[in-house]
Every structure is written in structure tokens, then in C-alpha cells.
Amino acid sequence: MQLTPVLSAHWDEPDSFTLDGYRRQGGYGALPKALGRPPDEIVQLVKDSGLRGRGGAGFPTGMKWGFIPQGDGKPHYLVVNADESEPGTCKDTPLLMANPHVLVEGIVIASYAIRASHAFIYIRGEIVHVLRRVQAAVAEAYAAGFLGKDILGSGFDLELTVHAGAGAYICGEETALLDSLEGRRGQPRLRPPFPAIAGLYACPTVVNNVESIASVPAIVEHGAEWFRAMGTEKSAGFTLYSLSGHVVRPGQYEAPLGVTLRELLDLAGGVREGHELKFWTPGGSSTPLLTAAHLDVPLDYEGVGAAGSMLGTKALQIFDETTCVVRAVLRWTEFYKHESCGKCTPCREGTYWLVQVLDRLERGEGTEADLDTLLDLSDNILGRAFCALGDGATSPITSSIQYFREEYLAHLEGRGCPFDPVAATVFAGAHAS
Amino acid sequence: MALTESTREEMRAIIARYPKPRSALLPMLHLVQAEEGHVTPEGVALCAELLDLTTAEVAAVVTFYSMYKRRPVGDYHVGVCTNTLCAVLGGDAIFAALKEHLDVGNDETTADGTITLEHVECNAACDYAPVLMVNWEFFDNQTVESAKELVDRLRAGQEVTSTRGPRVRTFREVERVLAGFPDGLAGEGPAAGPASLAGLSLARQRGDTAATAPVDTPPAAKEA
């Protein structure tokens, strides 16, 4: 297994986030090449590359661009989703901190391809230094003529607005993000119509994740074949895998799609010393939990799907045997309850009841029948709301009951949690090593 | 603290960034917090006036988003991540210790008005867990002891610097940046923290690059 740093290749340069630092590594080299070709060729190139959305759903990026109607007389918009909030997900944040210009270059290319003249970066508000770095990069790009009127003499104009959110997980959902960007409560819209037809201000809009757009300049520079040579047949290219939790060297590992957790853990020094893997998420808390039995599952869209979960955001949260799975699941469920926007009844009411039931189970005050209630509730939430937040809320519950039913029962038999929370902390780990 | 003519001018400048005025509402509310310390009824009324909305329409937006505060916030908003991964790795212990140390509950402000303590959801720094935020700047790899020392320094008026960013500014100063008025501090802090470089460092040691990936393998061969 080989690491393939592309997006992260120069993050160890002290000025990698500046225009000078980016250009020294060949940055903005793809832009004139793209602007010198017809827009439809760029769309086709991205289709040919096999690039799939890195925000979780894995929808083919080029196909999304191809859905934008042309010659319709309406303004088109590109909106970059930088509202990184899925629990465990921490890839776009370091990317934007260390290399915001690769996103800006990707935005100009993508906007040219879909014939948009105004693009937006919607950044979650709770990380102000990411916002600073992106604001500065956009200002530098304007000053250098990579944004604004007649970019590089091509006749193409693009305005780019940096927009800070205000704290709402649901705004990572693309239609809620659009409502939020329109100055409203961030609540998902019913589809169809999809954003490609009626998105921002009811105009054709592409919403793409940061990492997806940031991958575009390298594809333009090196070609679709180069990109497809990495990864697997249906999951092409490189991507950022984020390891966190009970692992020796947590962090970002850029590798071809299809590596396994066993390979990544090997690189990251393994589970912390003296402990063993208990459960993990392949792509954030909304993706069903996996266990040590899944160490050799290829981490691509198909492989993780076949294992009963989803690749999601490739946020690999690693938990060892000191972690109480009931506590972990309760906390995630409290998160979904807090972040449910309230629009759809199954999600709004369902997450509320899930917390009630899980809470009493964790305190050892529930009954075995509560497990059936949890599964029944989950069944009534899944697929019954406008967006996937409610679906995500059921993932940790159904998967943890599937793999760790005995642990739920142990809470009932022991009339409380059998785990010592101190043993799971990094402070305890420090004493052990 | 008051909303002045210059606030109106800045709000008009925010509105000018967007094809449609209402899109400016979120940054305008950040600007209200920069001026007033929280979202006041006067701030809601001004946004409504400039965007031709009712105050009820603006208030409906304010109440949806967790960063908008409807009560005065201390100079320093301390957010402890207690989502699952940070909680398990020590965030719960840190949050409990800070509540006791500062003698406040969740979303409460110390008697001296310096610190508002709140538990926050996942802040996209899981590889640096446990994490806490001060005025939305990262404080990575925290312990109970480091967190207590941090808030003690803030209360004593001493300088505190983010592990991946600048010296911490006040809540109101940071809200100006969120409203889209840069503070010139983008160059502060490292390009990337240690965990962000974990894979790249290893790639350098091993000589791994994307360019050395098997570019000559045709896609058809991989399908086999």
C-alpha cells in the first residue's frame, strides 16, 4: 500500500496557504489549461476521471456538473460545502488551513465548466481560523487576476463570496445549506426539483464538497487516466482518510481509495499500546459501526457498502475495548436530537424518543424490550424524512445492537454502565505508555 | 456598544456581496454580535429594516443557529467538545472539571463576565482530541490540567495563543471576522498541525508520492 499525497503534498511548507507558497508548487497551473478548453470538455474530463463526491454520498462529480442545463438564460451558481460537521470528520478543515488556494483554483475551473459567474464557499462559523485563511486566499486570488473580470484574459468572469455559517449541522445537507445561504433557517428542501434545476435562488446550482472541488486542478493537470490509475474501478483516485481516537498516530492519511483499515492502522502505529480495536466508524457517526471483523474491508464506496455500512466522509473513528458502546451511541444520538432541524416529524420526535430510551438503558434502568423499541423507532425514522439526518441517527443504534447486544444487556444486569470512563481517556493512555 | 451609522454602512457592504439581499442575514447577525456582544432586539430590528423583513422573520433565523447568543456572552466563549470521540478521550472529564473550576453550568457566564462555558458538538479536529475552542480558535490535545490553566490565564487577562492559530481575540472581535471583515491574522499559526501531517511525514519517509503510482496501468487492466 502506497500513500498518495496530492491535496496534502505540501502542507509541511510553512507558507503552503499563501499564494506564493501555492504557486511555488505549480499552483494555478491547471487554470489556464482549463480556460483554454471548451467548458464541456472539462465536464467530460471530470466524468472520465471517475471522481465521486467526497462529502459522503459519493455521487459522481462530473455527472452532477452535467445536470446543469445550458443555454437556459438563468444564472448558474457553484456552492462549495465547507460546513464540515459530521462527527469524526476532520479533513476539509486541515485542507483549508494549509491549502485554501487549491480550492479556489478548483472553484474557478468548476464554475467555468458549469458556466457560473458567481460562486460561494459556505464555511461553518465555528472555526474562525479556517475562515481567515480562505478569506485571505480569495483576496490574493482577486489581486492576482484569478478571480474577477476576464480571468487570465479568457473573457470568463467569476465572483467568489466567502460566507460563514452560524452553527447548525444540518446546513451540511446541500438543500439546507442553500436555504441557509439565502438567509433562512437551514431546513432541507423536498426533492425534486434537485439543486441542478432549482438550487440557489431557484437557479441551476452545483453543490460540491471542498475535497471534491480541490481534487479538480490535479485532474486537469495530470489527466483522467492518471487519476483512475489510483483507487479502484468504481472508486477512482486518492482521498483523505482521517484517523482519530484510540490510535497511536491519529491524523490525515492521503491514500488511494480502497485501502483497508488494517493497512491504515499499520501506518498509524496501530491501536494504542496494550489495547485492541473494538468498534469504528468508516465515515462519520452516520455510517453504521464496524468491528475488528471488518479490518480487511476495502475502504471504497462499494467495499464498505457491501460490509453493511457506508464510506461516508472516510472519518475513521477508532474505539478500543475500554469504550462503552452504549455511552458512545447515546452521545451520538443526543447530537442528532440536538441537530434535527425539526421539519420532519419522524426525525424530530424520533430522535427525542431514541435519547429517552437509550438514556435509561445506559443508566441500567431499562428493559430488554427497550432494544426492540429502539429498533422499531429506527425503522420508523429511516427513509421517512426529507433528508438523511434521521437515517444517520439510526445507523449507530441499529449497528451497535447488531454487534453488541450483549453489552446493552450487561447494563441491565449490572444496573448501570460496567465501564470506567477514565480508562478510555487519553490521560489514562498516557500513564499506560 | 451601540449600533451606529457605521454599522449600517457595514451592513450595506455585506448586502452588496450577494445577488439577493436576504443572503446577507447570517453575516449581518454576526456583525450585530460584534457590535453588541449578542443579538439584541435593536440588532434584529436593524437587520429587518435593511432587508425589508419583519422582526419575526429575523428572530426565526436567530433562534435556529447555535452561534447566535440572545444573552450577553463573556469576553471569551469556551466551547468544550463533548461529541462522542472527544467525550470518550477526555472531553467529558474536561467539561466537568471546568464547570466546577469556574462554578458555572452549561451556557453560563462567570460572575466576573470573562468566560462563557458551553459544550459544543464535533468541531472537525477529531485527530487532535480532546479539543476545546476559545472564541472559535482551536486548542488541541487538551487535558483537565491544561484546560484549567487556560481559563485561569484568560481570567487573569494574560495572552493565550491557539495551538493552530493566533493569540485569542475577544468574542466581539472574532464576530467581525465571521461577518466577513478580515482582521489580518490569517498568517498566524502553522500551515498544519502535527496530526494533519501524520500521513505526509510518513509518505516522505517512505518515498511515497502520487506521481509514483502506477500511471501506466490502463483502467481496463484494473477492472480484471
XYZ file of C-alpha atoms in Angstrom:
657
model
C 0.000 0.000 0.000
C 1.297 3.360 -1.049
C 0.397 6.781 0.262
C -0.549 9.270 -2.439
C -0.269 12.817 -1.116
C -1.704 15.226 -3.675
C -4.015 17.565 -1.779
C -1.761 17.275 1.282
C 1.556 17.122 -0.608
C 2.887 20.480 0.559
C 1.188 21.012 3.891
C 4.584 20.856 5.622
C 5.754 24.017 3.846
C 5.395 26.879 6.340
C 3.703 29.135 3.771
C 1.677 26.500 1.916
C -1.515 28.506 2.494
C -0.274 31.624 0.713
C -0.435 32.440 -2.974
C 3.366 32.406 -3.197
C 3.568 29.051 -1.456
C 0.912 27.562 -3.714
C 2.400 28.910 -6.937
C 5.862 27.673 -5.990
C 4.414 24.154 -6.175
C 2.867 24.779 -9.568
C -0.399 26.134 -8.215
C -2.776 27.852 -10.664
C -1.035 25.895 -13.420
C -4.196 23.951 -14.223
C -6.335 27.071 -14.535
C -5.038 28.397 -17.895
C -5.178 24.851 -19.303
C -8.833 24.582 -18.300
C -9.754 28.036 -19.560
C -8.170 27.191 -22.897
C -10.584 24.331 -23.487
C -14.355 24.371 -24.081
C -16.313 24.083 -20.803
C -17.975 20.827 -21.874
C -14.563 19.210 -22.243
C -13.838 19.956 -18.600
C -17.140 18.386 -17.569
C -16.275 15.336 -19.677
C -12.779 15.167 -18.199
C -14.154 15.094 -14.669
C -16.700 12.462 -15.712
C -13.917 10.384 -17.270
C -11.781 10.685 -14.143
C -14.416 8.887 -12.093
C -14.204 11.492 -9.327
C -17.009 10.944 -6.829
C -18.259 13.409 -4.232
C -16.052 13.389 -1.144
C -18.700 14.824 1.164
C -20.206 11.461 1.970
C -22.691 10.448 -0.683
C -20.162 9.607 -3.391
C -22.219 10.909 -6.290
C -20.139 11.260 -9.493
C -18.958 14.872 -9.611
C -18.830 15.208 -13.382
C -22.349 13.837 -13.698
C -23.567 16.425 -11.190
C -21.992 19.148 -13.318
C -23.543 17.657 -16.431
C -27.049 18.041 -14.985
C -26.800 21.831 -15.181
C -28.977 22.940 -18.102
C -27.119 25.077 -20.630
C -28.443 27.982 -22.630
C -31.353 28.366 -20.194
C -30.827 32.077 -19.705
C -30.670 31.772 -15.911
C -27.667 32.499 -13.713
C -25.821 29.351 -12.592
C -24.166 29.006 -9.222
C -21.437 26.886 -7.689
C -21.684 26.468 -3.938
C -18.872 24.768 -2.053
C -19.955 22.941 1.042
C -17.309 23.698 3.673
C -19.700 23.113 6.561
C -17.664 20.156 7.819
C -19.617 18.949 10.859
C -20.221 15.201 10.601
C -18.903 13.738 13.883
C -15.437 12.333 13.287
C -14.897 14.258 10.069
C -11.816 16.465 10.061
C -10.368 16.507 6.543
C -11.638 19.704 4.891
C -10.568 21.775 7.885
C -6.827 20.961 7.646
C -7.077 21.184 3.848
C -8.482 24.707 4.031
C -5.998 25.724 6.719
C -2.968 24.521 4.760
C -4.018 24.859 1.136
C -7.034 27.123 0.531
C -5.761 28.101 -2.921
C -6.266 24.617 -4.347
C -9.942 25.053 -3.533
C -10.041 28.498 -5.134
C -8.374 27.165 -8.290
C -10.835 24.264 -8.366
C -13.737 26.673 -7.949
C -12.690 28.784 -10.916
C -12.332 25.682 -13.094
C -15.632 24.176 -11.948
C -17.501 27.467 -12.366
C -16.114 27.809 -15.886
C -17.244 24.259 -16.664
C -20.824 24.772 -15.484
C -20.878 28.388 -16.746
C -21.419 30.012 -13.385
C -20.365 33.591 -12.820
C -20.857 33.656 -9.059
C -19.612 31.031 -6.625
C -19.877 30.732 -2.854
C -17.901 28.975 -0.155
C -20.156 28.189 2.793
C -17.811 27.657 5.772
C -19.024 26.589 9.171
C -18.652 29.514 11.542
C -17.175 27.620 14.465
C -13.613 27.529 13.121
C -12.611 31.122 12.597
C -9.035 30.437 11.521
C -10.217 28.396 8.545
C -12.372 31.352 7.585
C -9.378 33.711 7.869
C -7.223 31.518 5.630
C -9.958 31.257 2.982
C -10.752 34.979 3.114
C -7.063 35.753 2.618
C -6.680 33.269 -0.238
C -9.697 34.693 -2.062
C -8.371 38.232 -1.640
C -4.969 37.150 -3.006
C -6.614 35.390 -5.947
C -8.609 38.516 -6.829
C -5.451 40.648 -6.653
C -3.600 38.210 -8.914
C -6.374 38.160 -11.511
C -7.509 34.576 -10.860
C -10.927 35.900 -9.817
C -12.982 38.846 -11.001
C -13.360 40.096 -14.562
C -11.781 38.490 -17.629
C -9.741 35.899 -15.723
C -6.315 35.429 -17.369
C -7.636 37.186 -20.466
C -10.105 34.378 -21.145
C -13.185 36.542 -21.084
C -14.521 34.462 -18.184
C -15.772 36.414 -15.152
C -16.240 34.976 -11.673
C -17.200 36.491 -8.346
C -16.433 34.363 -5.279
C -18.121 35.101 -1.960
C -16.904 33.605 1.308
C -19.805 33.043 3.678
C -19.651 31.967 7.331
C -22.422 29.857 8.808
C -23.659 30.210 12.345
C -23.718 26.776 13.922
C -26.065 24.123 12.547
C -25.023 20.599 11.500
C -27.998 20.349 9.174
C -26.531 23.052 6.926
C -24.072 20.440 5.678
C -27.060 18.901 3.889
C -26.997 20.553 0.466
C -30.537 21.893 0.276
C -30.494 23.097 3.895
C -27.224 24.811 3.056
C -28.920 26.606 0.179
C -31.766 27.792 2.398
C -29.199 28.987 4.927
C -27.249 30.785 2.215
C -30.489 32.511 1.259
C -30.667 33.887 4.812
C -33.224 31.455 6.168
C -33.412 28.721 8.786
C -31.352 25.880 7.376
C -34.021 23.313 6.613
C -33.813 20.727 3.831
C -35.981 21.056 0.766
C -38.121 18.391 -0.806
C -36.583 16.973 -3.984
C -37.267 17.055 -6.880
C -36.518 19.635 -8.075
C -32.852 18.988 -7.426
C -30.405 21.875 -6.994
C -29.141 21.349 -10.549
C -32.542 22.606 -11.728
C -33.692 24.816 -8.858
C -30.956 25.485 -6.322
C -29.764 28.831 -5.006
C -32.410 31.490 -5.747
C -34.237 28.750 -7.684
C -31.459 28.759 -10.289
C -29.333 25.825 -11.518
C -26.752 25.158 -8.809
C -23.974 22.677 -8.164
C -23.207 21.988 -4.517
C -19.873 20.194 -4.064
C -17.757 19.254 -1.076
C -14.412 21.009 -0.512
C -12.304 17.927 -1.188
C -14.186 17.157 -4.431
C -13.507 20.608 -5.880
C -9.944 20.640 -4.545
C -9.279 17.416 -6.470
C -10.144 19.053 -9.800
C -6.936 21.031 -10.503
C -4.804 17.865 -10.263
C -7.171 16.063 -12.633
C -6.907 18.904 -15.151
C -3.128 18.950 -14.728
C -2.442 15.215 -14.960
C -5.483 13.803 -16.729
C -8.261 11.344 -16.079
C -6.066 8.290 -16.697
C -3.600 9.362 -14.036
C -6.454 9.798 -11.565
C -8.085 6.484 -12.428
C -4.778 4.678 -12.029
C -5.255 5.235 -8.309
C -8.094 3.716 -6.356
C -10.463 1.020 -7.540
C -12.556 0.602 -10.636
C -15.681 2.332 -9.349
C -13.981 4.447 -6.691
C -11.190 6.216 -8.501
C -8.432 8.388 -7.169
C -6.828 9.490 -3.947
C -8.605 10.725 -0.861
C -8.037 11.944 2.669
C -8.623 9.295 5.323
C -8.891 10.773 8.813
C -7.903 8.526 11.712
C -8.915 9.556 15.203
C -9.480 8.063 18.625
C -7.565 5.226 20.242
C -4.799 5.116 17.674
C -1.090 5.801 18.158
C -0.705 8.449 15.427
C -4.094 9.977 14.630
C -4.238 12.292 11.653
C -4.729 12.677 7.918
C -3.562 9.938 5.571
C -3.994 10.596 1.857
C -4.191 7.270 0.066
C -5.857 5.597 -2.901
C -9.495 4.650 -2.391
C -9.803 1.003 -1.471
C -7.130 0.735 1.227
C -8.177 -1.181 4.316
C -8.318 -0.120 7.928
C -5.698 -2.775 8.671
C -3.293 -1.048 6.282
C -4.084 2.411 7.612
C -3.777 1.320 11.234
C -0.451 -0.226 10.383
C 0.735 3.152 9.110
C -0.714 4.955 12.090
C 1.097 2.802 14.612
C -1.917 0.667 15.458
C -4.437 0.892 18.257
C -2.893 2.447 21.365
C -0.494 0.165 23.163
C -1.939 -2.597 25.273
C -5.396 -2.272 23.756
C -7.371 -3.742 20.909
C -9.869 -2.486 18.356
C -13.476 -2.770 19.464
C -15.552 -0.727 17.001
C -15.056 2.005 14.421
C -16.917 4.223 12.016
C -15.833 4.144 8.372
C -17.105 7.608 7.563
C -18.510 9.556 10.477
C -21.187 8.779 13.023
C -23.926 8.479 10.400
C -22.287 5.391 8.921
C -23.081 2.096 10.668
C -20.400 0.896 13.087
C -17.982 -1.819 12.057
C -15.800 -4.069 14.205
C -12.461 -5.892 14.142
C -14.106 -8.378 11.787
C -14.055 -5.666 9.124
C -10.359 -4.748 9.195
C -9.840 -6.007 5.642
C -12.844 -4.338 4.041
C -11.686 -2.165 1.105
C -12.448 1.410 2.076
C -14.144 2.426 -1.143
C -17.805 3.101 -1.840
C -18.579 -0.465 -2.915
C -16.482 -2.298 -0.323
C -17.865 -0.519 2.711
C -21.374 -0.738 1.291
C -21.034 -4.485 0.907
C -19.951 -4.693 4.560
C -23.247 -3.101 5.616
C -22.035 0.426 6.150
C -21.066 3.459 4.052
C -17.767 5.072 3.126
C -19.194 8.468 4.077
C -16.523 11.055 4.775
C -13.761 8.492 5.460
C -13.696 9.623 9.073
C -12.274 6.567 10.798
C -13.046 6.940 14.476
C -11.285 4.170 16.348
C -12.502 2.949 19.721
C -10.741 0.312 21.823
C -12.148 -2.143 24.349
C -12.235 0.444 27.155
C -15.068 2.278 25.381
C -18.686 1.638 26.322
C -20.581 1.336 23.061
C -23.856 2.299 24.748
C -22.342 5.540 26.022
C -20.883 6.261 22.589
C -24.189 5.654 20.833
C -26.172 7.661 23.395
C -23.904 10.645 22.860
C -24.226 10.496 19.094
C -27.991 10.183 19.461
C -28.095 13.264 21.680
C -26.217 15.034 18.896
C -28.786 14.050 16.262
C -31.628 15.086 18.554
C -29.978 18.478 19.091
C -29.264 18.958 15.387
C -32.563 17.732 13.942
C -33.960 20.829 12.261
C -37.493 19.917 13.312
C -39.039 19.977 9.880
C -39.986 16.296 9.595
C -41.886 14.613 12.405
C -40.216 11.161 12.284
C -36.775 12.709 12.789
C -37.778 15.450 15.244
C -39.860 13.211 17.505
C -37.981 10.009 16.811
C -34.563 11.282 17.836
C -36.153 12.652 21.014
C -37.525 9.244 21.925
C -34.328 7.450 20.941
C -32.451 9.547 23.504
C -35.004 8.818 26.222
C -34.787 5.080 25.702
C -31.010 4.962 25.308
C -30.514 7.114 28.372
C -32.422 4.767 30.615
C -30.652 1.777 29.103
C -27.268 3.321 29.785
C -28.244 4.004 33.399
C -29.264 0.373 33.758
C -32.908 1.279 34.256
C -34.296 -0.093 31.023
C -35.556 -3.498 29.989
C -34.607 -5.877 27.213
C -37.790 -4.839 25.406
C -36.259 -1.367 25.044
C -33.876 -2.800 22.465
C -36.849 -3.781 20.337
C -38.320 -0.331 20.878
C -35.090 1.236 19.651
C -35.108 -0.920 16.528
C -38.783 -0.206 15.952
C -38.236 3.536 16.319
C -35.260 3.370 13.971
C -37.373 1.526 11.435
C -39.921 4.327 11.590
C -37.323 7.069 11.093
C -35.245 5.507 8.341
C -36.260 6.806 4.929
C -39.173 8.827 6.261
C -37.750 12.332 6.252
C -36.694 14.926 3.682
C -33.000 14.420 4.313
C -30.564 11.838 5.654
C -30.098 13.238 9.161
C -32.712 10.928 10.619
C -31.297 7.988 8.675
C -27.867 8.786 10.090
C -29.265 8.847 13.606
C -30.401 5.260 13.280
C -27.044 3.974 11.985
C -25.136 3.788 15.287
C -28.175 2.346 17.051
C -29.042 -0.488 14.716
C -25.402 -1.424 14.096
C -24.451 -1.373 17.771
C -27.400 -3.586 18.685
C -26.383 -5.912 15.854
C -22.809 -6.285 17.076
C -23.006 -5.522 20.805
C -26.398 -6.672 22.033
C -24.733 -8.377 24.982
C -23.222 -5.114 26.112
C -26.639 -3.459 26.231
C -27.884 -6.383 28.324
C -24.890 -6.085 30.654
C -26.070 -2.570 31.540
C -29.386 -4.051 32.641
C -27.895 -6.934 34.595
C -25.377 -4.708 36.347
C -27.900 -1.902 36.851
C -25.549 0.582 35.207
C -22.549 1.011 32.981
C -19.852 -1.624 33.578
C -17.115 0.579 32.124
C -14.746 3.016 33.807
C -14.789 6.173 31.649
C -11.340 7.163 32.905
C -9.781 4.112 31.248
C -10.907 5.345 27.833
C -9.363 8.816 28.118
C -6.057 9.799 26.577
C -4.894 10.803 30.038
C -5.203 7.175 31.126
C -3.415 6.161 27.940
C -0.547 8.499 28.789
C 0.003 6.757 32.117
C -0.056 3.348 30.475
C 2.597 4.212 27.876
C -21.785 49.276 22.412
C -24.321 50.654 20.039
C -25.476 50.247 16.504
C -24.348 53.365 14.694
C -24.426 54.764 11.193
C -21.157 52.966 10.512
C -22.829 49.677 11.454
C -25.493 50.429 8.860
C -22.827 51.139 6.283
C -21.061 47.887 7.033
C -24.343 46.030 6.789
C -24.962 47.599 3.386
C -21.485 46.437 2.370
C -22.403 42.886 3.427
C -25.643 43.049 1.426
C -23.653 44.125 -1.646
C -21.731 40.820 -1.602
C -24.811 38.848 -2.618
C -27.093 38.673 -5.654
C -30.093 38.840 -3.305
C -30.103 40.953 -0.113
C -31.518 38.367 2.265
C -28.430 36.174 1.824
C -26.633 38.767 3.933
C -28.658 37.989 7.044
C -26.285 35.499 8.686
C -23.184 37.713 8.417
C -25.263 40.741 9.435
C -26.236 38.939 12.621
C -22.572 38.133 13.227
C -21.928 41.865 12.890
C -24.650 42.585 15.446
C -22.803 40.288 17.847
C -19.548 42.087 17.061
C -21.144 45.396 17.998
C -23.428 44.363 20.821
C -21.868 41.201 22.233
C -25.028 39.237 21.499
C -28.069 39.500 19.248
C -30.123 42.301 20.749
C -33.680 43.339 19.821
C -32.156 46.502 18.300
C -29.900 44.353 16.140
C -32.820 42.238 14.980
C -34.788 45.399 14.161
C -31.924 46.874 12.151
C -31.469 43.696 10.103
C -35.206 43.574 9.470
C -35.251 47.200 8.375
C -32.347 46.888 5.952
C -33.610 43.619 4.450
C -37.273 44.576 4.374
C -38.203 41.641 6.608
C -40.342 41.519 9.735
C -38.568 41.227 13.077
C -40.324 37.868 13.482
C -38.678 36.614 10.290
C -35.264 37.688 11.542
C -35.862 36.260 15.020
C -36.836 32.920 13.482
C -33.387 32.766 11.898
C -31.591 33.891 15.050
C -33.132 31.134 17.126
C -32.192 28.424 14.627
C -28.412 28.813 14.835
C -26.396 27.943 17.923
C -23.719 30.627 17.440
C -26.209 33.440 17.892
C -26.495 34.315 21.566
C -29.520 36.037 22.956
C -27.879 36.865 26.267
C -24.574 38.658 26.871
C -21.551 36.402 26.385
C -18.274 36.735 28.266
C -15.185 38.091 26.553
C -14.154 34.503 25.994
C -16.506 31.785 24.838
C -15.019 28.445 25.874
C -16.536 25.520 23.986
C -15.635 22.002 25.061
C -16.313 19.273 22.519
C -18.403 16.568 24.136
C -19.410 14.738 20.996
C -18.628 11.039 21.295
C -14.993 10.844 20.260
C -13.772 13.859 22.230
C -16.020 12.915 25.160
C -14.568 9.419 25.374
C -10.998 10.636 25.016
C -11.404 13.115 27.848
C -13.829 15.862 26.817
C -16.410 14.827 29.397
C -13.800 14.985 32.160
C -12.591 18.387 30.933
C -16.111 19.813 30.734
C -16.980 18.545 34.224
C -13.745 19.951 35.643
C -14.280 23.374 34.043
C -17.847 23.601 35.304
C -16.593 23.010 38.811
C -13.494 25.183 38.429
C -15.457 28.145 37.031
C -18.553 27.466 39.141
C -20.879 27.712 36.152
C -23.231 25.374 34.335
C -23.532 24.799 30.614
C -24.075 28.028 28.645
C -23.447 30.183 31.699
C -21.039 33.055 32.253
C -18.670 33.517 35.170
C -19.571 36.163 37.717
C -16.732 38.403 36.505
C -18.110 38.303 32.960
C -14.947 36.920 31.386
C -15.896 33.388 30.398
C -18.972 31.721 28.994
C -18.698 27.936 29.145
C -20.600 25.729 26.741
C -20.308 22.192 25.476
C -20.083 22.117 21.698
C -20.583 19.490 19.026
C -17.886 17.997 16.808
C -15.559 20.775 15.685
C -13.709 18.910 12.918
C -10.492 18.348 14.840
C -11.003 14.739 15.931
C -7.353 13.870 15.247
C -6.444 16.379 17.980
C -8.951 15.106 20.577
C -9.826 16.159 23.180
C -10.404 19.608 21.715
C -11.767 22.826 23.082
C -12.403 26.131 21.365
C -11.865 29.626 22.728
C -13.780 32.152 20.645
C -13.750 29.541 17.890
C -9.946 29.095 17.833
C -8.505 25.598 18.244
C -6.999 24.314 21.466
C -5.863 20.825 20.610
C -4.951 17.779 22.699
C -6.255 19.159 25.954
C -6.144 17.664 29.436
C -8.059 18.614 32.571
C -4.964 20.441 33.814
C -4.258 22.320 30.566
C -7.888 23.382 30.279
C -7.951 24.758 33.830
C -4.699 26.605 33.242
C -6.103 28.024 30.010
C -9.195 29.505 31.634
C -7.129 30.813 34.548
C -4.931 32.699 32.098
C -7.952 34.099 30.298
C -9.464 35.298 33.558
C -6.177 36.863 34.600
C -6.076 38.831 31.348
C -2.947 37.036 30.123
C -2.237 36.300 26.464
C -3.403 32.945 25.198
C -2.441 31.568 21.797
C -4.318 28.943 19.801
C -2.427 25.720 19.113
C -3.094 26.283 15.396
C -3.839 29.977 15.142
C -3.305 33.436 16.545
C -3.404 34.939 20.001
C -7.011 34.726 21.108
C -9.050 37.858 20.483
C -12.295 38.740 22.241
C -15.638 37.249 21.302
C -16.709 40.506 19.678
C -13.508 40.894 17.671
C -13.875 37.382 16.266
C -17.514 38.028 15.359
C -16.299 40.777 12.987
C -14.264 38.187 11.087
C -17.340 35.960 10.902
C -19.241 38.906 9.457
C -16.665 38.943 6.670
C -14.322 41.723 7.808
C -10.834 40.172 7.958
C -8.561 41.004 10.891
C -5.282 40.417 9.092
C -4.361 37.392 11.198
C -4.598 34.689 8.514
C -0.822 34.255 8.533
C -0.668 33.411 12.245
C -0.093 29.832 13.393
C 1.326 26.921 11.431
C 0.139 25.851 7.998
C -0.730 22.491 9.509
C -0.609 20.932 12.951
C 1.258 17.690 13.707
C -1.695 15.328 13.228
C -2.555 16.942 9.884
C 0.954 15.964 8.752
C 0.918 12.375 10.044
C 0.389 10.787 6.642
C 2.567 13.233 4.708
C 5.521 12.738 7.066
C 5.246 9.005 6.604
C 4.957 9.368 2.840
C 8.160 11.418 2.824
C 9.992 8.767 4.882
C 8.813 6.000 2.596
C 9.291 7.956 -0.604
C 5.614 7.580 -1.492
C 4.160 10.083 -3.916
C 1.125 10.123 -6.150
C 3.459 10.500 -9.142
C 4.944 7.075 -8.431
C 1.524 5.478 -8.519
C 1.247 3.043 -11.440
C 0.220 5.587 -14.059
C 0.846 3.138 -16.861
C -1.827 0.730 -15.669
C -4.768 1.117 -18.051
C -8.166 1.216 -16.350
C -9.186 -1.907 -18.215
C -6.412 -3.892 -16.536
C -7.637 -2.799 -13.117
C -11.127 -3.991 -13.867
C -9.915 -7.556 -14.163
